[in-house]
PDB file of C-alpha atoms in Angstrom:
ATOM      1  CA  ALA U 231      -0.096   0.081  -0.045  1.00  0.00           C
ATOM      2  CA  GLN U 232       1.255   3.656  -1.007  1.00  0.00           C
ATOM      3  CA  ARG U 233       1.119   5.489   2.285  1.00  0.00           C
ATOM      4  CA  VAL U 234       2.382   9.010   4.302  1.00  0.00           C
ATOM      5  CA  THR U 235       2.687   9.586   7.531  1.00  0.00           C
ATOM      6  CA  GLN U 236       3.850  12.571   9.482  1.00  0.00           C
ATOM      7  CA  PRO U 237       3.550  11.880  13.290  1.00  0.00           C
ATOM      8  CA  GLU U 238       3.374  14.941  14.408  1.00  0.00           C
ATOM      9  CA  LYS U 239      -0.179  17.313  13.995  1.00  0.00           C
ATOM     10  CA  LEU U 240       2.184  20.132  15.915  1.00  0.00           C
ATOM     11  CA  LEU U 241       5.518  21.251  15.943  1.00  0.00           C
ATOM     12  CA  SER U 242       6.190  24.338  18.068  1.00  0.00           C
ATOM     13  CA  VAL U 243       9.892  25.944  18.091  1.00  0.00           C
ATOM     14  CA  PHE U 244      11.347  29.166  18.891  1.00  0.00           C
ATOM     15  CA  LYS U 245      12.784  31.874  16.377  1.00  0.00           C
ATOM     16  CA  GLY U 246      16.129  30.747  15.172  1.00  0.00           C
ATOM     17  CA  ALA U 247      16.045  26.984  16.627  1.00  0.00           C
ATOM     18  CA  PRO U 248      16.462  24.136  14.700  1.00  0.00           C
ATOM     19  CA  VAL U 249      13.328  22.290  12.994  1.00  0.00           C
ATOM     20  CA  GLU U 250      12.838  19.019  11.864  1.00  0.00           C
ATOM     21  CA  LEU U 251       9.628  17.560  10.241  1.00  0.00           C
ATOM     22  CA  LYS U 252       9.253  14.250   9.629  1.00  0.00           C
ATOM     23  CA  CYS U 253       7.688  12.286   6.642  1.00  0.00           C
ATOM     24  CA  ASN U 254       7.534   8.343   6.393  1.00  0.00           C
ATOM     25  CA  TYR U 255       6.357   6.874   3.894  1.00  0.00           C
ATOM     26  CA  SER U 256       5.162   3.154   2.537  1.00  0.00           C
ATOM     27  CA  TYR U 257       6.100   2.344  -0.827  1.00  0.00           C
ATOM     28  CA  SER U 258       7.224  -0.991  -2.799  1.00  0.00           C
ATOM     29  CA  GLY U 259       8.939   0.540  -5.666  1.00  0.00           C
ATOM     30  CA  SER U 260      11.093   4.099  -6.173  1.00  0.00           C
ATOM     31  CA  PRO U 261       8.888   6.717  -5.386  1.00  0.00           C
ATOM     32  CA  GLU U 262       9.389  10.376  -5.785  1.00  0.00           C
ATOM     33  CA  LEU U 263       8.734  12.235  -2.500  1.00  0.00           C
ATOM     34  CA  PHE U 264       7.572  16.140  -2.215  1.00  0.00           C
ATOM     35  CA  TRP U 265       7.345  18.534   0.371  1.00  0.00           C
ATOM     36  CA  TYR U 266       4.300  20.943  -0.088  1.00  0.00           C
ATOM     37  CA  VAL U 267       3.708  24.333   2.280  1.00  0.00           C
ATOM     38  CA  GLN U 268       0.527  26.211   3.260  1.00  0.00           C
ATOM     39  CA  TYR U 269       0.677  29.399   4.279  1.00  0.00           C
ATOM     40  CA  SER U 270      -1.939  31.140   6.087  1.00  0.00           C
ATOM     41  CA  ARG U 271      -4.618  31.873   3.624  1.00  0.00           C
ATOM     42  CA  GLN U 272      -2.996  30.414   0.755  1.00  0.00           C
ATOM     43  CA  ARG U 273      -2.656  27.637  -1.650  1.00  0.00           C
ATOM     44  CA  LEU U 274      -1.072  24.799  -1.450  1.00  0.00           C
ATOM     45  CA  GLN U 275       2.196  25.235  -3.186  1.00  0.00           C
ATOM     46  CA  LEU U 276       5.441  22.858  -3.812  1.00  0.00           C
ATOM     47  CA  LEU U 277       8.350  23.970  -0.948  1.00  0.00           C
ATOM     48  CA  LEU U 278      11.003  21.147  -2.841  1.00  0.00           C
ATOM     49  CA  ARG U 279      11.304  17.629  -4.160  1.00  0.00           C
ATOM     50  CA  HIS U 280      13.886  14.392  -3.504  1.00  0.00           C
ATOM     51  CA  ILE U 281      15.443  14.866  -6.595  1.00  0.00           C
ATOM     52  CA  SER U 282      16.102  18.356  -7.196  1.00  0.00           C
ATOM     53  CA  ARG U 283      18.684  17.867  -4.194  1.00  0.00           C
ATOM     54  CA  GLU U 284      18.187  21.621  -3.773  1.00  0.00           C
ATOM     55  CA  SER U 285      17.528  23.901  -1.018  1.00  0.00           C
ATOM     56  CA  ILE U 286      14.437  26.379  -0.378  1.00  0.00           C
ATOM     57  CA  LYS U 287      13.894  28.648   1.742  1.00  0.00           C
ATOM     58  CA  GLY U 288      16.825  27.243   4.014  1.00  0.00           C
ATOM     59  CA  PHE U 289      14.891  23.982   4.259  1.00  0.00           C
ATOM     60  CA  THR U 290      16.391  20.556   2.743  1.00  0.00           C
ATOM     61  CA  ALA U 291      15.393  17.094   3.102  1.00  0.00           C
ATOM     62  CA  ASP U 292      16.997  13.725   2.164  1.00  0.00           C
ATOM     63  CA  LEU U 293      15.395  11.005   0.850  1.00  0.00           C
ATOM     64  CA  ASN U 294      16.144   8.091   3.307  1.00  0.00           C
ATOM     65  CA  LYS U 295      15.141   4.684   1.124  1.00  0.00           C
ATOM     66  CA  GLY U 296      16.675   2.609   4.208  1.00  0.00           C
ATOM     67  CA  GLU U 297      14.652   4.426   6.520  1.00  0.00           C
ATOM     68  CA  THR U 298      11.842   4.944   4.299  1.00  0.00           C
ATOM     69  CA  SER U 299      11.718   8.509   5.156  1.00  0.00           C
ATOM     70  CA  PHE U 300      12.033  12.145   4.016  1.00  0.00           C
ATOM     71  CA  HIS U 301      12.087  14.661   6.815  1.00  0.00           C
ATOM     72  CA  LEU U 302      12.050  18.272   6.303  1.00  0.00           C
ATOM     73  CA  LYS U 303      14.709  20.394   8.319  1.00  0.00           C
ATOM     74  CA  LYS U 304      16.071  23.759   8.703  1.00  0.00           C
ATOM     75  CA  PRO U 305      18.870  25.115  10.956  1.00  0.00           C
ATOM     76  CA  PHE U 306      17.473  28.355  11.722  1.00  0.00           C
ATOM     77  CA  ALA U 307      13.463  28.675  11.896  1.00  0.00           C
ATOM     78  CA  GLN U 308      11.846  32.046  11.084  1.00  0.00           C
ATOM     79  CA  GLU U 309       8.814  33.615  11.850  1.00  0.00           C
ATOM     80  CA  GLU U 310       7.478  33.669   8.310  1.00  0.00           C
ATOM     81  CA  ASP U 311       7.959  30.148   8.216  1.00  0.00           C
ATOM     82  CA  SER U 312       5.108  29.250  10.359  1.00  0.00           C
ATOM     83  CA  ALA U 313       2.798  27.160   8.303  1.00  0.00           C
ATOM     84  CA  MET U 314       1.429  23.774   7.089  1.00  0.00           C
ATOM     85  CA  TYR U 315       3.880  21.311   5.907  1.00  0.00           C
ATOM     86  CA  TYR U 316       2.395  18.251   3.521  1.00  0.00           C
ATOM     87  CA  CYS U 317       5.109  15.222   2.802  1.00  0.00           C
ATOM     88  CA  ALA U 318       3.328  13.892  -0.479  1.00  0.00           C
ATOM     89  CA  LEU U 319       4.495  10.441  -2.601  1.00  0.00           C
ATOM     90  CA  ARG U 320       4.101  10.056  -5.914  1.00  0.00           C
ATOM     91  CA  GLY U 321       3.918   6.510  -7.207  1.00  0.00           C
ATOM     92  CA  ASN U 322       3.965   4.910 -10.380  1.00  0.00           C
ATOM     93  CA  THR U 323       1.313   7.443 -11.514  1.00  0.00           C
ATOM     94  CA  ASP U 324       0.771  10.745 -11.654  1.00  0.00           C
ATOM     95  CA  LYS U 325      -1.341  11.274  -8.618  1.00  0.00           C
ATOM     96  CA  LEU U 326       0.429  12.723  -5.589  1.00  0.00           C
ATOM     97  CA  ILE U 327      -0.473  10.941  -1.836  1.00  0.00           C
ATOM     98  CA  PHE U 328      -0.504  13.590   0.449  1.00  0.00           C
ATOM     99  CA  GLY U 329       0.608  12.923   4.701  1.00  0.00           C
ATOM    100  CA  THR U 330      -1.776  14.800   7.157  1.00  0.00           C
ATOM    101  CA  GLY U 331       0.276  17.349   7.640  1.00  0.00           C
ATOM    102  CA  THR U 332       1.995  19.001  10.517  1.00  0.00           C
ATOM    103  CA  ARG U 333       1.832  22.890  11.918  1.00  0.00           C
ATOM    104  CA  LEU U 334       4.728  24.299  12.448  1.00  0.00           C
ATOM    105  CA  GLN U 335       4.592  27.730  14.580  1.00  0.00           C
ATOM    106  CA  VAL U 336       7.236  29.781  15.142  1.00  0.00           C
ATOM    107  CA  PHE U 337       7.406  31.984  17.876  1.00  0.00           C
ATOM    108  CA  PRO U 338       9.291  35.202  18.137  1.00  0.00           C
TER     109      PRO U 338
ATOM    110  CA  ASP F  22      -2.377  33.667 -16.454  1.00  0.00           C
ATOM    111  CA  THR F  23      -2.521  33.768 -13.175  1.00  0.00           C
ATOM    112  CA  GLY F  24      -2.240  30.429 -11.773  1.00  0.00           C
ATOM    113  CA  VAL F  25      -4.908  27.590 -11.372  1.00  0.00           C
ATOM    114  CA  SER F  26      -8.709  28.734 -10.686  1.00  0.00           C
ATOM    115  CA  GLN F  27     -11.765  27.606  -8.985  1.00  0.00           C
ATOM    116  CA  ASP F  28     -15.246  28.805  -8.665  1.00  0.00           C
ATOM    117  CA  PRO F  29     -16.864  28.978  -6.346  1.00  0.00           C
ATOM    118  CA  ARG F  30     -14.788  29.342  -3.455  1.00  0.00           C
ATOM    119  CA  HIS F  31     -17.492  28.791  -0.987  1.00  0.00           C
ATOM    120  CA  LYS F  32     -20.752  26.771  -1.722  1.00  0.00           C
ATOM    121  CA  ILE F  33     -22.971  25.989   1.189  1.00  0.00           C
ATOM    122  CA  THR F  34     -25.822  23.421  -0.060  1.00  0.00           C
ATOM    123  CA  LYS F  35     -29.115  21.315   1.553  1.00  0.00           C
ATOM    124  CA  ARG F  36     -28.571  17.642   1.700  1.00  0.00           C
ATOM    125  CA  GLY F  37     -29.827  16.091  -1.321  1.00  0.00           C
ATOM    126  CA  GLN F  38     -29.146  18.810  -3.899  1.00  0.00           C
ATOM    127  CA  ASN F  39     -26.865  18.635  -6.670  1.00  0.00           C
ATOM    128  CA  VAL F  40     -23.709  20.857  -6.962  1.00  0.00           C
ATOM    129  CA  THR F  41     -21.185  21.721  -9.633  1.00  0.00           C
ATOM    130  CA  PHE F  42     -17.493  23.012  -9.301  1.00  0.00           C
ATOM    131  CA  ARG F  43     -15.394  24.644 -11.816  1.00  0.00           C
ATOM    132  CA  CYS F  44     -11.366  24.597 -12.308  1.00  0.00           C
ATOM    133  CA  ASP F  45      -9.445  26.533 -14.774  1.00  0.00           C
ATOM    134  CA  PRO F  46      -6.416  24.951 -15.140  1.00  0.00           C
ATOM    135  CA  ILE F  47      -2.841  26.836 -16.077  1.00  0.00           C
ATOM    136  CA  SER F  48      -3.677  27.346 -20.251  1.00  0.00           C
ATOM    137  CA  GLU F  49      -0.998  25.112 -21.176  1.00  0.00           C
ATOM    138  CA  HIS F  50      -1.379  22.227 -18.711  1.00  0.00           C
ATOM    139  CA  ASN F  51      -2.228  19.268 -20.269  1.00  0.00           C
ATOM    140  CA  ARG F  52      -3.225  17.229 -16.967  1.00  0.00           C
ATOM    141  CA  LEU F  53      -6.070  18.126 -14.091  1.00  0.00           C
ATOM    142  CA  TYR F  54      -6.428  16.752 -11.035  1.00  0.00           C
ATOM    143  CA  TRP F  55      -8.968  16.770  -8.167  1.00  0.00           C
ATOM    144  CA  TYR F  56      -8.395  16.224  -4.777  1.00  0.00           C
ATOM    145  CA  ARG F  57     -10.732  16.675  -1.569  1.00  0.00           C
ATOM    146  CA  GLN F  58      -9.316  17.794   1.547  1.00  0.00           C
ATOM    147  CA  THR F  59     -11.589  17.229   4.896  1.00  0.00           C
ATOM    148  CA  LEU F  60     -10.819  19.186   8.428  1.00  0.00           C
ATOM    149  CA  GLY F  61      -6.936  17.599   9.807  1.00  0.00           C
ATOM    150  CA  GLN F  62      -6.457  15.752   6.949  1.00  0.00           C
ATOM    151  CA  GLY F  63      -4.147  16.010   3.908  1.00  0.00           C
ATOM    152  CA  PRO F  64      -5.246  16.252   0.379  1.00  0.00           C
ATOM    153  CA  GLU F  65      -7.022  12.781  -1.305  1.00  0.00           C
ATOM    154  CA  PHE F  66      -6.717  11.981  -4.493  1.00  0.00           C
ATOM    155  CA  LEU F  67     -10.610  11.887  -6.739  1.00  0.00           C
ATOM    156  CA  THR F  68      -9.299  11.456 -10.337  1.00  0.00           C
ATOM    157  CA  TYR F  69      -7.073  13.675 -12.563  1.00  0.00           C
ATOM    158  CA  PHE F  70      -7.186  14.125 -16.735  1.00  0.00           C
ATOM    159  CA  GLN F  71      -5.379  14.103 -19.506  1.00  0.00           C
ATOM    160  CA  ASN F  72      -6.144  16.482 -22.173  1.00  0.00           C
ATOM    161  CA  GLU F  73      -9.977  15.341 -22.030  1.00  0.00           C
ATOM    162  CA  ALA F  74      -9.362  11.626 -20.804  1.00  0.00           C
ATOM    163  CA  GLN F  75      -9.973  10.522 -17.746  1.00  0.00           C
ATOM    164  CA  LEU F  76      -7.349   8.580 -16.683  1.00  0.00           C
ATOM    165  CA  GLU F  77      -7.329   7.386 -13.121  1.00  0.00           C
ATOM    166  CA  LYS F  78     -10.282   7.933 -10.664  1.00  0.00           C
ATOM    167  CA  SER F  79     -10.312   6.784  -6.676  1.00  0.00           C
ATOM    168  CA  ARG F  80     -12.480   4.599  -5.073  1.00  0.00           C
ATOM    169  CA  LEU F  81     -13.458   7.879  -3.002  1.00  0.00           C
ATOM    170  CA  LEU F  82     -15.351   8.749  -6.022  1.00  0.00           C
ATOM    171  CA  SER F  83     -18.699   7.055  -5.685  1.00  0.00           C
ATOM    172  CA  ASP F  84     -21.558   7.102  -8.149  1.00  0.00           C
ATOM    173  CA  ARG F  85     -22.966  10.314  -7.026  1.00  0.00           C
ATOM    174  CA  PHE F  86     -19.712  12.068  -8.398  1.00  0.00           C
ATOM    175  CA  SER F  87     -18.546  12.787 -11.936  1.00  0.00           C
ATOM    176  CA  ALA F  88     -16.373  15.031 -13.503  1.00  0.00           C
ATOM    177  CA  GLU F  89     -14.900  15.932 -16.682  1.00  0.00           C
ATOM    178  CA  ARG F  90     -12.930  18.081 -18.993  1.00  0.00           C
ATOM    179  CA  PRO F  91     -14.399  18.314 -22.043  1.00  0.00           C
ATOM    180  CA  LYS F  92     -12.240  20.187 -24.120  1.00  0.00           C
ATOM    181  CA  GLY F  93      -9.205  19.594 -22.660  1.00  0.00           C
ATOM    182  CA  SER F  94      -9.319  22.416 -20.484  1.00  0.00           C
ATOM    183  CA  PHE F  95     -11.680  24.018 -17.711  1.00  0.00           C
ATOM    184  CA  SER F  96     -13.287  20.873 -15.751  1.00  0.00           C
ATOM    185  CA  THR F  97     -16.420  20.594 -13.302  1.00  0.00           C
ATOM    186  CA  LEU F  98     -16.359  18.217 -10.452  1.00  0.00           C
ATOM    187  CA  GLU F  99     -20.451  17.449 -10.456  1.00  0.00           C
ATOM    188  CA  ILE F 100     -21.999  15.447  -6.538  1.00  0.00           C
ATOM    189  CA  GLN F 101     -25.209  14.522  -6.929  1.00  0.00           C
ATOM    190  CA  ARG F 102     -27.616  13.797  -3.785  1.00  0.00           C
ATOM    191  CA  THR F 103     -25.121  15.171  -1.781  1.00  0.00           C
ATOM    192  CA  GLU F 104     -24.867  13.861   2.593  1.00  0.00           C
ATOM    193  CA  GLN F 105     -23.233  15.751   4.795  1.00  0.00           C
ATOM    194  CA  GLY F 106     -19.923  13.516   4.442  1.00  0.00           C
ATOM    195  CA  ASP F 107     -19.547  15.372   1.184  1.00  0.00           C
ATOM    196  CA  SER F 108     -18.268  18.583   3.160  1.00  0.00           C
ATOM    197  CA  ALA F 109     -14.803  18.994   2.797  1.00  0.00           C
ATOM    198  CA  MET F 110     -12.553  21.500   0.317  1.00  0.00           C
ATOM    199  CA  TYR F 111     -12.412  20.076  -2.893  1.00  0.00           C
ATOM    200  CA  LEU F 112      -9.064  21.126  -4.671  1.00  0.00           C
ATOM    201  CA  CYS F 113      -8.196  21.751  -8.033  1.00  0.00           C
ATOM    202  CA  ALA F 114      -4.684  21.192  -9.513  1.00  0.00           C
ATOM    203  CA  SER F 115      -2.853  21.037 -12.966  1.00  0.00           C
ATOM    204  CA  SER F 116       0.240  19.902 -14.224  1.00  0.00           C
ATOM    205  CA  LEU F 117       2.518  20.099 -17.769  1.00  0.00           C
ATOM    206  CA  ALA F 118       3.784  16.133 -18.492  1.00  0.00           C
ATOM    207  CA  GLY F 119       6.475  15.044 -20.243  1.00  0.00           C
ATOM    208  CA  THR F 120       8.903  17.884 -18.329  1.00  0.00           C
ATOM    209  CA  GLY F 121       9.800  15.063 -16.124  1.00  0.00           C
ATOM    210  CA  THR F 122       9.342  17.505 -12.897  1.00  0.00           C
ATOM    211  CA  TYR F 123       5.670  16.757 -12.078  1.00  0.00           C
ATOM    212  CA  GLU F 124       5.267  20.043 -10.299  1.00  0.00           C
ATOM    213  CA  GLN F 125       1.650  20.250  -9.362  1.00  0.00           C
ATOM    214  CA  TYR F 126       0.158  23.413  -9.150  1.00  0.00           C
ATOM    215  CA  PHE F 127      -3.059  24.303  -7.039  1.00  0.00           C
ATOM    216  CA  GLY F 128      -6.033  26.433  -7.305  1.00  0.00           C
ATOM    217  CA  PRO F 129      -7.474  28.027  -4.038  1.00  0.00           C
ATOM    218  CA  GLY F 130     -10.238  25.455  -3.521  1.00  0.00           C
ATOM    219  CA  THR F 131     -14.148  25.448  -3.055  1.00  0.00           C
ATOM    220  CA  ARG F 132     -15.029  25.012   0.433  1.00  0.00           C
ATOM    221  CA  LEU F 133     -18.284  22.800   0.468  1.00  0.00           C
ATOM    222  CA  THR F 134     -20.637  22.751   3.368  1.00  0.00           C
ATOM    223  CA  VAL F 135     -23.870  20.335   2.912  1.00  0.00           C
ATOM    224  CA  THR F 136     -26.163  21.289   5.910  1.00  0.00           C
TER     225      THR F 136
END
């Protein structure tokens, strides 16, 4: 079965603290993993994808096939990072399978 | 082109009524997707089109749901005989297949409330 698990509904940190949003997946083949973000009152938008191996807004994510994880990390959180973050998997068809999301709150 | 648009943004209907939502994708995008999102959940896939062909439908898409993309541009999602469990945010997304990026661009959603 194809599944994405985000174990934390809410993650609260202070500005400048490191952040790690967890994502684990279940998929038998070679998945393509994404992180999408939704800021308050805005639409869902792509943050980053594992194949590009890039850093966006200071965020990075590494695909660990052994642990079937794709955790999102940022060394120093900013208040503007406060948002809802969704991990998503693209399997053998073009649909995305999303996790339940983690709300990140960054306090000043 | 300002991105994917959806209409209406909000819809309140009584149980048993039919509703129809519209999605206009980014103009050059050949793939169009529908998702549903309920409170506390991530978006759940419903169906997607390449041009006018419906390529995949989720088991979530019961017989009361139908989606079309007649000319390969805009799409409509119709729900017949609405039930309270249909209350959700309905999201549309589009992408350009064949570029290798598979990025899906989302619309603002249509929030349906069934009373």
